[in-house]
Every structure is written in C-alpha cells, then in structure tokens.
Coordinates of C-alpha atoms and ligand atoms in Angstrom, one line a residue:
M1430 CA -19.9 3.4 8.2
D1431 CA -18.4 1.0 11.2
K1432 CA -16.6 2.2 14.0
L1433 CA -13.9 0.7 16.2
I1434 CA -14.1 0.8 19.7
I1435 CA -10.7 -0.1 21.2
K1436 CA -9.9 -0.1 25.4
G1437 CA -6.3 0.8 25.5
G1438 CA -3.5 0.5 28.0
K1439 CA -2.5 -3.1 28.2
R1440 CA 0.7 -4.6 27.8
L1441 CA 0.1 -6.8 24.4
K1442 CA 1.4 -10.4 24.3
G1443 CA 1.0 -12.9 21.6
E1444 CA 1.1 -14.0 17.9
V1445 CA 0.0 -12.7 14.8
E1446 CA 0.3 -13.8 11.4
I1447 CA 0.7 -11.3 8.5
T1448 CA -1.5 -11.3 5.3
G1449 CA -0.4 -10.8 1.6
A1450 CA 0.5 -7.4 0.4
K1451 CA -2.3 -5.2 -1.0
N1452 CA 0.2 -3.1 -3.0
A1453 CA 1.9 -6.2 -4.7
A1454 CA -1.4 -7.9 -5.1
L1455 CA -2.8 -5.1 -7.1
P1456 CA -0.2 -4.6 -9.9
V1457 CA 0.1 -8.6 -10.0
I1458 CA -3.7 -9.0 -10.8
A1459 CA -3.1 -6.1 -13.4
A1460 CA -0.3 -8.2 -14.9
T1461 CA -2.8 -11.0 -15.8
L1462 CA -4.3 -8.7 -18.4
L1463 CA -1.0 -9.4 -20.5
A1464 CA -1.6 -13.1 -21.3
Q1465 CA -4.0 -15.5 -22.5
G1466 CA -4.9 -18.6 -20.3
K1467 CA -5.8 -19.3 -16.6
H1468 CA -3.7 -17.3 -13.8
T1469 CA -3.7 -18.6 -10.2
I1470 CA -2.4 -16.1 -7.5
S1471 CA -2.2 -17.0 -4.0
R1472 CA -1.8 -15.1 -0.4
I1473 CA -3.9 -12.5 -2.0
P1474 CA -5.5 -10.5 0.9
D1475 CA -9.1 -10.3 1.6
L1476 CA -9.8 -6.6 1.2
R1477 CA -12.0 -4.1 -0.6
D1478 CA -9.5 -3.1 -3.0
I1479 CA -8.9 -6.5 -4.3
K1480 CA -12.4 -6.9 -4.9
T1481 CA -12.7 -3.5 -6.6
M1482 CA -9.8 -4.5 -9.1
G1483 CA -11.5 -7.8 -9.6
R1484 CA -14.7 -5.7 -10.6
L1485 CA -12.9 -3.6 -13.0
L1486 CA -11.2 -6.8 -14.7
E1487 CA -14.8 -8.3 -15.1
N1488 CA -15.9 -5.0 -16.4
M1489 CA -13.4 -5.6 -19.2
G1490 CA -14.7 -9.0 -19.8
A1491 CA -12.3 -11.2 -17.8
E1492 CA -13.1 -13.9 -15.6
F1493 CA -11.9 -13.2 -11.9
H1494 CA -12.7 -15.8 -9.0
Y1495 CA -11.5 -14.9 -5.6
E1496 CA -11.9 -16.7 -2.3
P1497 CA -9.5 -15.8 0.5
H1498 CA -6.9 -15.8 -0.1
K1499 CA -6.5 -17.1 -3.8
A1500 CA -7.6 -15.6 -7.1
V1501 CA -8.2 -17.4 -10.2
I1502 CA -8.0 -15.1 -13.3
A1503 CA -8.6 -15.7 -17.1
A1504 CA -8.3 -12.3 -19.6
D1505 CA -9.3 -14.5 -22.7
R1506 CA -12.2 -12.6 -24.0
I1507 CA -11.5 -8.7 -23.2
K1508 CA -14.0 -6.6 -24.9
N1509 CA -14.0 -3.4 -22.9
L1510 CA -10.8 -1.5 -22.8
E1511 CA -11.9 0.7 -20.3
A1512 CA -11.3 1.7 -16.5
P1513 CA -14.7 3.8 -15.7
Y1514 CA -14.6 6.8 -13.4
E1515 CA -17.3 4.9 -10.8
L1516 CA -14.3 2.0 -10.3
V1517 CA -11.1 4.6 -10.5
K1518 CA -12.7 7.1 -8.0
E1519 CA -12.7 4.0 -5.4
M1520 CA -9.4 2.9 -6.2
R1521 CA -6.5 4.9 -7.8
A1522 CA -4.5 1.6 -8.4
S1523 CA -7.1 1.1 -11.0
V1524 CA -4.6 3.2 -13.3
L1525 CA -2.4 -0.2 -13.1
V1526 CA -4.5 -1.6 -15.9
L1527 CA -3.3 1.2 -18.2
G1528 CA 0.0 -0.2 -19.0
P1529 CA -1.2 -3.9 -19.8
M1530 CA -4.3 -3.0 -21.7
L1531 CA -2.3 -0.7 -24.1
A1532 CA 0.5 -3.4 -24.6
R1533 CA -1.7 -6.2 -25.1
F1534 CA -4.5 -4.5 -27.0
G1535 CA -3.0 -1.2 -28.2
R1536 CA -5.7 0.8 -26.9
A1537 CA -7.1 2.0 -23.3
K1538 CA -9.5 4.2 -21.9
V1539 CA -8.8 5.0 -18.4
S1540 CA -10.5 7.7 -16.0
L1541 CA -8.0 9.9 -14.5
P1542 CA -7.5 9.2 -10.6
G1543 CA -8.6 12.3 -8.8
G1544 CA -6.5 13.7 -6.2
C1545 CA -6.9 11.8 -2.9
A1546 CA -6.9 12.8 0.9
I1547 CA -3.1 12.6 0.9
G1548 CA -2.3 14.4 -2.0
A1549 CA -2.8 15.5 -5.7
R1550 CA -1.2 12.1 -6.5
P1551 CA -0.7 13.0 -10.3
I1552 CA -0.2 10.3 -13.2
N1553 CA 2.0 12.5 -15.6
L1554 CA 5.1 10.3 -15.4
H1555 CA 3.1 7.2 -16.1
L1556 CA 1.7 9.0 -19.5
M1557 CA 5.1 10.7 -20.1
G1558 CA 6.6 6.9 -20.0
L1559 CA 3.8 5.7 -22.5
E1560 CA 4.1 8.5 -24.9
K1561 CA 8.0 7.9 -25.1
M1562 CA 6.9 4.2 -25.8
G1563 CA 5.0 5.6 -28.9
A1564 CA 1.5 5.8 -27.5
K1565 CA -1.0 8.7 -28.4
I1566 CA -2.1 10.0 -25.3
E1567 CA -5.2 12.6 -25.2
L1568 CA -7.2 13.6 -22.2
E1569 CA -10.8 13.9 -22.9
S1570 CA -13.6 14.6 -20.4
G1571 CA -11.4 13.2 -17.4
Y1572 CA -10.3 10.0 -19.2
V1573 CA -6.9 9.0 -20.4
M1574 CA -7.4 8.0 -24.2
A1575 CA -4.5 6.0 -25.2
S1576 CA -3.7 4.1 -28.3
A1577 CA -0.5 2.5 -30.0
K1578 CA -0.2 -0.1 -32.9
R1579 CA 2.8 -1.5 -30.9
L1580 CA 4.5 -0.2 -28.2
K1581 CA 8.5 0.3 -28.7
G1582 CA 11.3 0.3 -26.2
A1583 CA 12.5 3.4 -24.8
V1584 CA 14.8 5.1 -22.3
I1585 CA 12.4 6.5 -19.6
Y1586 CA 13.6 8.5 -16.6
F1587 CA 11.5 9.5 -13.6
D1588 CA 11.9 13.0 -12.2
T1589 CA 10.1 11.5 -9.1
V1590 CA 10.5 8.0 -7.6
T1591 CA 6.8 6.5 -8.7
V1592 CA 5.8 2.9 -7.5
T1593 CA 3.0 2.5 -9.7
G1594 CA 4.6 4.5 -12.4
T1595 CA 7.3 2.0 -12.4
E1596 CA 5.0 -0.8 -12.3
N1597 CA 2.8 0.2 -15.2
L1598 CA 5.8 0.9 -17.5
M1599 CA 7.5 -2.4 -16.5
M1600 CA 4.2 -4.0 -17.6
A1601 CA 3.9 -2.0 -20.8
A1602 CA 7.7 -2.7 -21.8
S1603 CA 7.4 -6.5 -21.1
L1604 CA 5.1 -6.7 -24.5
A1605 CA 6.9 -3.9 -26.6
K1606 CA 9.3 -4.0 -29.4
G1607 CA 13.0 -3.7 -28.2
V1608 CA 14.4 -2.7 -24.8
T1609 CA 13.0 -0.5 -22.3
V1610 CA 15.1 1.2 -19.7
L1611 CA 13.5 2.8 -16.6
E1612 CA 15.9 5.2 -14.7
N1613 CA 15.2 6.3 -11.3
A1614 CA 12.8 3.4 -10.9
A1615 CA 11.0 2.6 -7.7
R1616 CA 13.1 -0.2 -5.7
E1617 CA 10.0 -1.4 -3.5
P1618 CA 9.7 -5.1 -2.6
E1619 CA 6.2 -4.9 -4.4
V1620 CA 7.9 -3.8 -7.7
V1621 CA 10.4 -6.7 -7.0
D1622 CA 7.2 -9.0 -6.7
L1623 CA 5.8 -8.1 -9.8
A1624 CA 8.9 -8.3 -11.7
N1625 CA 9.1 -11.8 -10.6
A1626 CA 5.4 -12.5 -11.6
L1627 CA 6.2 -11.0 -15.0
T1628 CA 9.4 -12.8 -15.2
A1629 CA 7.3 -16.0 -14.5
M1630 CA 4.9 -15.1 -17.5
G1631 CA 8.2 -15.1 -19.6
A1632 CA 9.0 -11.6 -19.3
K1633 CA 12.9 -10.4 -19.9
I1634 CA 13.6 -8.2 -16.9
N1635 CA 17.0 -7.1 -15.3
G1636 CA 17.6 -4.8 -12.4
A1637 CA 14.2 -5.0 -10.5
G1638 CA 14.6 -3.7 -6.9
E1639 CA 17.5 -1.4 -8.2
S1640 CA 17.1 2.2 -9.6
I1641 CA 17.7 1.1 -13.3
I1642 CA 15.4 -1.8 -14.7
K1643 CA 16.1 -3.1 -18.2
I1644 CA 13.2 -5.0 -20.0
E1645 CA 13.4 -6.6 -23.3
G1646 CA 10.2 -6.9 -24.8
V1647 CA 8.8 -10.4 -25.9
D1648 CA 5.7 -10.9 -28.3
E1649 CA 3.8 -12.9 -25.8
L1650 CA 3.4 -13.8 -22.3
R1651 CA 2.2 -17.0 -20.5
P1652 CA -0.3 -17.8 -17.8
L1653 CA 1.0 -17.3 -14.1
T1654 CA 1.1 -18.9 -11.1
H1655 CA 2.3 -16.8 -8.3
K1656 CA 2.2 -16.3 -4.3
I1657 CA 2.2 -12.6 -3.2
I1658 CA 4.6 -11.5 -0.6
P1659 CA 3.7 -10.8 2.7
D1660 CA 2.6 -7.1 3.6
R1661 CA 5.8 -5.1 5.2
I1662 CA 3.2 -2.2 6.2
E1663 CA 1.2 -4.5 8.5
T1664 CA 4.1 -6.1 9.6
G1665 CA 5.9 -2.7 10.6
T1666 CA 2.3 -1.6 12.2
F1667 CA 2.3 -4.5 14.7
M1668 CA 5.9 -3.7 15.5
A1669 CA 4.8 -0.2 16.6
I1670 CA 1.9 -1.8 18.3
A1671 CA 4.4 -3.9 20.4
G1672 CA 6.5 -0.5 20.9
I1673 CA 3.5 1.9 22.2
T1674 CA 2.1 -1.0 24.5
G1675 CA 5.6 -2.4 25.9
G1676 CA 4.2 -5.5 24.5
D1677 CA 5.8 -8.8 23.5
I1678 CA 4.5 -9.7 19.8
T1679 CA 5.6 -12.5 17.5
I1680 CA 4.8 -11.5 14.2
R1681 CA 4.8 -14.5 11.9
G1682 CA 4.9 -15.0 8.1
C1683 CA 6.6 -11.7 7.5
M1684 CA 9.8 -10.9 5.6
P1685 CA 12.4 -8.8 7.9
E1686 CA 14.6 -7.9 4.9
H1687 CA 11.5 -6.0 3.7
V1688 CA 11.3 -3.6 7.0
Q1689 CA 15.2 -3.0 7.6
A1690 CA 14.9 0.8 7.6
F1691 CA 11.8 0.8 10.0
L1692 CA 13.5 -1.9 12.2
I1693 CA 16.6 0.4 12.7
K1694 CA 14.5 3.5 13.6
L1695 CA 12.5 0.9 16.1
K1696 CA 15.6 -0.3 17.7
A1697 CA 16.7 3.3 18.4
A1698 CA 13.3 3.8 20.0
G1699 CA 14.0 1.0 22.3
L1700 CA 12.4 -2.3 21.1
K1701 CA 14.0 -5.4 20.9
V1702 CA 13.5 -7.2 17.7
E1703 CA 14.8 -10.3 17.0
E1704 CA 14.4 -12.8 14.0
T1705 CA 12.5 -16.1 14.5
A1706 CA 12.1 -19.1 12.1
D1707 CA 9.2 -17.5 10.3
G1708 CA 9.3 -13.6 11.1
V1709 CA 10.3 -11.7 14.0
R1710 CA 9.6 -10.9 17.7
A1711 CA 9.0 -7.3 19.1
V1712 CA 9.4 -6.6 22.4
G1713 CA 8.3 -2.9 23.5
P1714 CA 10.4 -0.9 26.2
A1715 CA 8.5 0.7 29.4
R1716 CA 8.4 4.1 27.4
P1717 CA 10.0 4.6 23.7
N1718 CA 12.8 7.0 23.2
A1719 CA 12.4 10.0 20.8
V1720 CA 13.5 9.3 17.3
D1721 CA 13.8 11.4 14.3
I1722 CA 13.0 10.2 10.9
E1723 CA 12.5 11.3 7.3
T1724 CA 10.4 9.4 4.7
A1725 CA 12.0 8.3 1.3
P1726 CA 11.5 6.0 -1.5
Y1727 CA 12.5 2.4 -0.5
P1728 CA 15.1 1.4 1.3
G1729 CA 14.0 4.7 3.2
F1730 CA 11.8 4.9 5.8
P1731 CA 8.3 4.2 4.4
T1732 CA 5.9 6.9 4.1
D1733 CA 3.3 4.3 4.6
M1734 CA 4.7 3.8 8.1
Q1735 CA 5.0 7.8 9.1
A1736 CA 1.7 7.8 10.7
Q1737 CA 2.1 4.7 12.9
F1738 CA 5.7 5.9 14.1
M1739 CA 4.1 9.4 14.9
A1740 CA 1.8 7.4 17.3
L1741 CA 4.5 5.8 18.8
M1742 CA 6.5 8.7 19.3
S1743 CA 3.7 10.8 20.8
K1744 CA 4.5 8.6 24.1
A1745 CA 8.1 9.0 23.7
Q1746 CA 10.8 10.3 26.1
G1747 CA 11.8 13.2 24.3
T1748 CA 11.0 15.3 21.2
S1749 CA 11.2 13.7 17.7
I1750 CA 11.0 15.6 14.1
I1751 CA 9.4 13.5 11.6
T1752 CA 9.6 15.1 8.0
E1753 CA 7.3 13.6 5.3
T1754 CA 9.1 14.0 1.7
I1755 CA 6.6 11.5 -0.4
F1756 CA 2.9 13.3 0.0
E1757 CA 2.4 16.8 0.5
N1758 CA -0.7 16.4 2.8
R1759 CA -0.1 13.2 5.0
F1760 CA -0.3 14.9 8.5
M1761 CA -4.1 14.7 8.9
H1762 CA -3.5 12.1 11.9
V1763 CA -2.0 14.9 13.6
A1764 CA -5.2 16.8 14.6
E1765 CA -6.8 13.4 15.4
L1766 CA -3.7 12.2 17.9
R1767 CA -4.0 15.9 19.4
R1768 CA -7.5 15.0 20.6
M1769 CA -6.0 11.9 22.4
G1770 CA -3.7 14.4 24.3
A1771 CA -0.7 14.0 21.7
D1772 CA 1.6 17.3 21.6
I1773 CA 2.2 17.5 18.2
S1774 CA 2.8 20.7 15.7
F1775 CA 3.6 20.7 12.1
K1776 CA 4.6 23.2 9.6
G1777 CA 4.7 22.3 6.1
S1778 CA 6.3 18.7 5.6
T1779 CA 7.8 18.8 9.3
A1780 CA 6.4 17.7 12.2
T1781 CA 7.2 18.2 15.9
V1782 CA 6.4 15.6 18.5
R1783 CA 6.9 16.2 22.0
G1784 CA 6.3 13.0 24.1
V1785 CA 3.8 12.8 26.8
R1786 CA 3.6 10.1 29.5
K1787 CA -0.1 9.3 28.9
L1788 CA -2.4 9.5 25.9
K1789 CA -6.2 9.6 26.6
G1790 CA -9.0 7.5 25.0
A1791 CA -11.2 9.5 22.9
N1792 CA -13.6 9.9 19.7
V1793 CA -11.5 10.0 16.5
M1794 CA -11.9 10.1 13.0
A1795 CA -9.9 7.8 10.5
T1796 CA -9.1 10.2 7.4
D1797 CA -7.3 7.7 5.1
L1798 CA -5.9 4.2 5.3
R1799 CA -2.5 4.6 7.4
A1800 CA -4.1 7.6 9.4
S1801 CA -6.3 5.0 10.7
A1802 CA -3.7 2.6 11.5
S1803 CA -1.9 5.3 13.5
L1804 CA -5.1 5.9 15.5
V1805 CA -5.4 2.1 16.4
V1806 CA -1.7 2.3 17.7
A1807 CA -2.3 5.5 19.6
A1808 CA -5.6 3.7 20.9
L1809 CA -3.6 0.9 22.1
G1810 CA -1.1 3.0 23.8
A1811 CA -4.0 5.2 25.6
E1812 CA -5.9 5.2 28.9
G1813 CA -9.6 4.4 28.4
E1814 CA -11.5 3.6 25.4
T1815 CA -11.1 5.4 21.9
T1816 CA -13.7 5.1 19.2
I1817 CA -12.5 5.4 15.6
H1818 CA -15.2 6.5 13.6
R1819 CA -14.9 6.0 9.3
V1820 CA -12.8 2.7 9.9
Y1821 CA -13.7 1.6 6.2
H1822 CA -10.3 3.4 5.6
M1823 CA -8.7 0.8 8.0
D1824 CA -10.3 -2.1 6.0
R1825 CA -8.4 -1.0 2.8
G1826 CA -5.6 -2.5 4.0
Y1827 CA -5.9 -4.5 7.1
E1828 CA -7.6 -7.8 6.8
K1829 CA -9.6 -8.8 9.9
I1830 CA -8.2 -6.2 12.1
E1831 CA -10.2 -6.7 15.2
E1832 CA -9.6 -10.5 15.0
K1833 CA -5.9 -10.0 15.1
L1834 CA -5.9 -7.5 18.0
T1835 CA -8.2 -9.9 19.9
M1836 CA -5.8 -12.6 19.5
L1837 CA -3.2 -10.3 21.1
G1838 CA -5.9 -9.7 24.2
V1839 CA -7.1 -6.3 23.1
D1840 CA -10.6 -5.2 24.1
V1841 CA -11.9 -4.3 20.9
R1842 CA -15.5 -4.3 19.3
R1843 CA -16.7 -3.0 15.9
E1844 CA -20.2 -1.4 15.7
K1845 CA -22.3 0.2 13.1
S1846 CA -22.2 4.1 13.4
M1847 CA -25.5 6.0 12.8
T1848 CA -23.7 8.8 11.3
R1849 CA -21.3 9.4 8.3
Ligands
LIG2054 C1 2.2 3.8 -4.1 O1 1.3 4.7 -4.3 C2 1.4 3.1 -2.9 N1 0.2 2.6 -3.5 C3 1.1 3.9 -1.6 O2 0.5 3.2 -0.8 C4 2.5 4.4 -1.3 O3 2.2 5.2 -0.3 C5 3.2 5.1 -2.2 O4 3.3 4.4 -3.5 C6 4.5 5.5 -1.7 O5 5.3 4.5 -1.3 C7 0.1 1.4 -4.1 O6 1.2 0.9 -4.5 C8 -1.2 0.8 -4.9 P1 4.1 7.2 -6.2 P2 1.6 5.5 -5.7 O7 3.8 7.0 -7.7 O8 2.4 4.8 -6.8 C9 4.2 11.7 -7.5 C10 -1.2 2.8 0.9 O9 -1.1 3.3 1.9 N2 4.0 11.1 -8.6 O10 5.1 6.3 -5.7 O11 0.4 6.4 -6.2 C11 3.2 11.5 -6.2 O12 2.3 12.5 -6.3 C12 -0.7 3.5 -0.3 O13 -1.2 1.5 0.6 C13 4.1 12.2 -9.6 O14 4.1 13.5 -9.4 O15 2.7 6.6 -5.4 C14 4.0 11.4 -5.0 O16 4.3 12.6 -4.4 C15 -0.9 5.1 0.2 N3 3.7 12.0 -11.0 C16 5.5 10.4 -5.3 O17 5.4 11.0 -6.7 C17 3.4 10.6 -11.1 O18 3.0 10.4 -12.3 C18 5.2 9.2 -4.9 O19 4.1 8.8 -5.5 C19 3.0 9.8 -10.2 C20 3.8 10.0 -8.8

C-alpha cells in the first residue's frame, strides 16, 4: 500500500498535459468484442483499470496488447463468455462486456458487481434493457446468466440516468435486429465517444449526447481505429488545484467544452479561466468565494468533481452548500478533510462547508477514487505536510500523479507503507 507525502502551501505555476479518459476508454475497449479483426485505440491512460479490462478480454480469449498509450485488440477467438468474480470485484466497469457478449455471441455469464464505497450501484437498469431486447436473464450464485438467440430492437426508458447502462445497451443494440430507442439516456462525453467509436465500426447511431438515442442494428461491425477523448475529471481536478493554491496552471490537451458546468462554478468561486490554443489556463484567487453546487447527470455539475470542489470550498470566504444527488454515500472525504481543519458537516445528501482560512497538513486516508483526489487538492492548499494513505485509489484514475504535481513545483514523494 503506497502513500503520498505532499508539502502544501505553495502557489503552483506551470503546465500539465491531460491524459485520455478512463471512463471513455473502458467502454470503447469492451466494444472491440463486437467485431472480428484488429482494433487500434490510442490515448488510453496507463491505469490499473485498463489492465484489468485487458485481463478480462484475454480471459475470454481475445488478444490484448497495451503499451502506453495505445492498445491493439483482436477478439477473433473468443471461447470463454464469462466475466469472473475475481475480475469484476476489482472493477465494476467489467459489466460493460455484458452487452457486447450477448449481442455478438448470444450468451454471457457476468459476475454481479458488488456494492462499492460510494453506493450500492446496482445494474438492474442494464438487465431491464437487455430483457426488453429479448434476452433471458437469470441470477445464479452471484452471476448474471444471460442468453438471446438474437437481440431485437426495443424502446427502453431509464428510470435513472445511467452512464454504463446507456453504454451497455448502445453496444447491444448495435448488432440487434431492428431499431432500439434509449430514452432518458446518459449524455456524458464518454457516451458520445463510445457512439463515435461504434459509428466508425459501422453502427447506425443517432442522438448520442442527447436524452434520446436511436440505434438501428446491423448484421456485422468492422474493426476500429479510435483516439480516446481527454479526461474531463482530471482537467477539473487540476483547475481545483489552481483554485486552492492561488496558482497559475496551463492545462494542455483538454476539451473545455466538456467542463462547462464546472467552469461556471469555478469562475463564481473567483478563478480566472481562459481558453488557450490547446486547452485552458486557470488562475486561482487569493481566497475562493463560497459557491453552492448540486451534482447532476451531464451537462450538470459532475458527481466525480464533487469531492474536489468540496476541498476547494473548505478554504472559501463564506459557507457553501454541496448536494450530492447521484450516489448515496459520496461524502467519505468529509471526515478526512475535517482532520485537516475543514469545518464541514452533512446530513443525508447535503453538506455544509464553512470556509476556514487555513488547512493544516495531517495523516489522511483515501477511501475511493475521487475522495483521494479531493485529499490531494486539500493537501496542496494546506500548511505543512500531508500523508495520504491507500493512494492506490488515486492510481485508478490519475496517471503519474506525482510526476504531474512535481512539474507544477510541488514537493511530493511516494513511499511504501508498512500498514494496510
Ligand atoms: C459511471 O458509473 C462512471 N464510471 C462513474 O465514475 C461516475 O461517477 C458515474 O458514471 C456517474 O457519472 C464509469 O463510467 C466507468 P451510473 P456508473 O450507472 O455508470 C444508479 C469514477 O469516479 N443506477 O450512471 O456505474 C446508480 O446506483 C467513477 O470514475 C441504478 O440504480 O454510474 C447511481 O445512483 C465513479 N441502476 C446512478 O444510477 C442501474 O442499473 C448513476 O449511476 C444503474 C445505475
């Protein structure tokens, strides 16, 4: 178990290059199961989850070659239509192979993802959609046993907006017989990136990025060449770092149009953000203003930026109200931020953050991916040294975080931890 030791309190200045989006790469890698031939995907981040997805595909019989930041994949000899518990428990996004397996091979055995730190995160809507498309779904000893002679088009309404649910069904519908309509679909940029990849494979998809997506099934898809979009959450995280350190950070290789809701809130908090030739430049204020936020599906304020924004607000002038509407347990960073002197309380899905002038470095524990990012933001805005334990959570979504921070002038080092 590694830990990160960060010395905070400096105004950071410099440039950072944004990596490809984990949450776009994972569904696009799963989509390669839909077609024969050699697929080439670039700008794939060098992260543990990518390797887990690669192991999953290899376990099924696919060839998966990855070297930063390119994957070459061939799913010609799939012989094992199973996503085993050992892999799914490591990464719930493994469920994204369910739709492609059913669509191309007519059968799938996928371990039900357990809950995770931030919530129960069921996949009932994924299964509801596949059943509407004619799949037989049974649950047996923690596995989804699914089969379908050939999936057929259907009208599917999502009671709750689900990102991977939309992605799973968009992939399944690409090879179904007839037209599928996804209603109340997720509009995230990662969904659009997957739709663009599927279209490049020959799928017929209209409306990706909107709430209603129409997919006309085809009989066969062709191999893919695709470049993954940059990671909007990493982009936002570095903007929050500029905000809390009063720094001046040029963020290169990002897509500002993917972070509009977050940008509006950062500007209200007092940051100056201007677009540059290949990204943005974020300049933080001496002290941020308090700003209220409420998370929502895209294009609303992203839940994956809530924890980082809370860290920024912990030093704001005034009190901010933060409401988390997507996951039922996404405030685990609050207790850790309080150890650093933040004045935060929460009841149910609403947190009250009373800004303090100073945060103090402390020993803190990462509990999930974005909570760990919020602890990095807070550590950079705190006086003294912060040690972030269980930093493997951070490594799931941020490639080479200490190298990027060092480039910005941060005094940061990684150490092996003797304890868990
Ligand atoms: C995706 O998770 C992302 N992961 C998450 O990012 C992100 O936080 C989340 O979308 C919301 O934006 C990937 O893309 C790999 P959902 P996903 O299905 O698809 C409920 C990160 O930090 N729901 O959109 O699993 C669910 O419980 C990760 O990178 C059902 O009830 O999220 C939640 O309350 C964390 N039934 C809400 O919908 C279902 O069948 C949104 O979940 C599916 C979802």
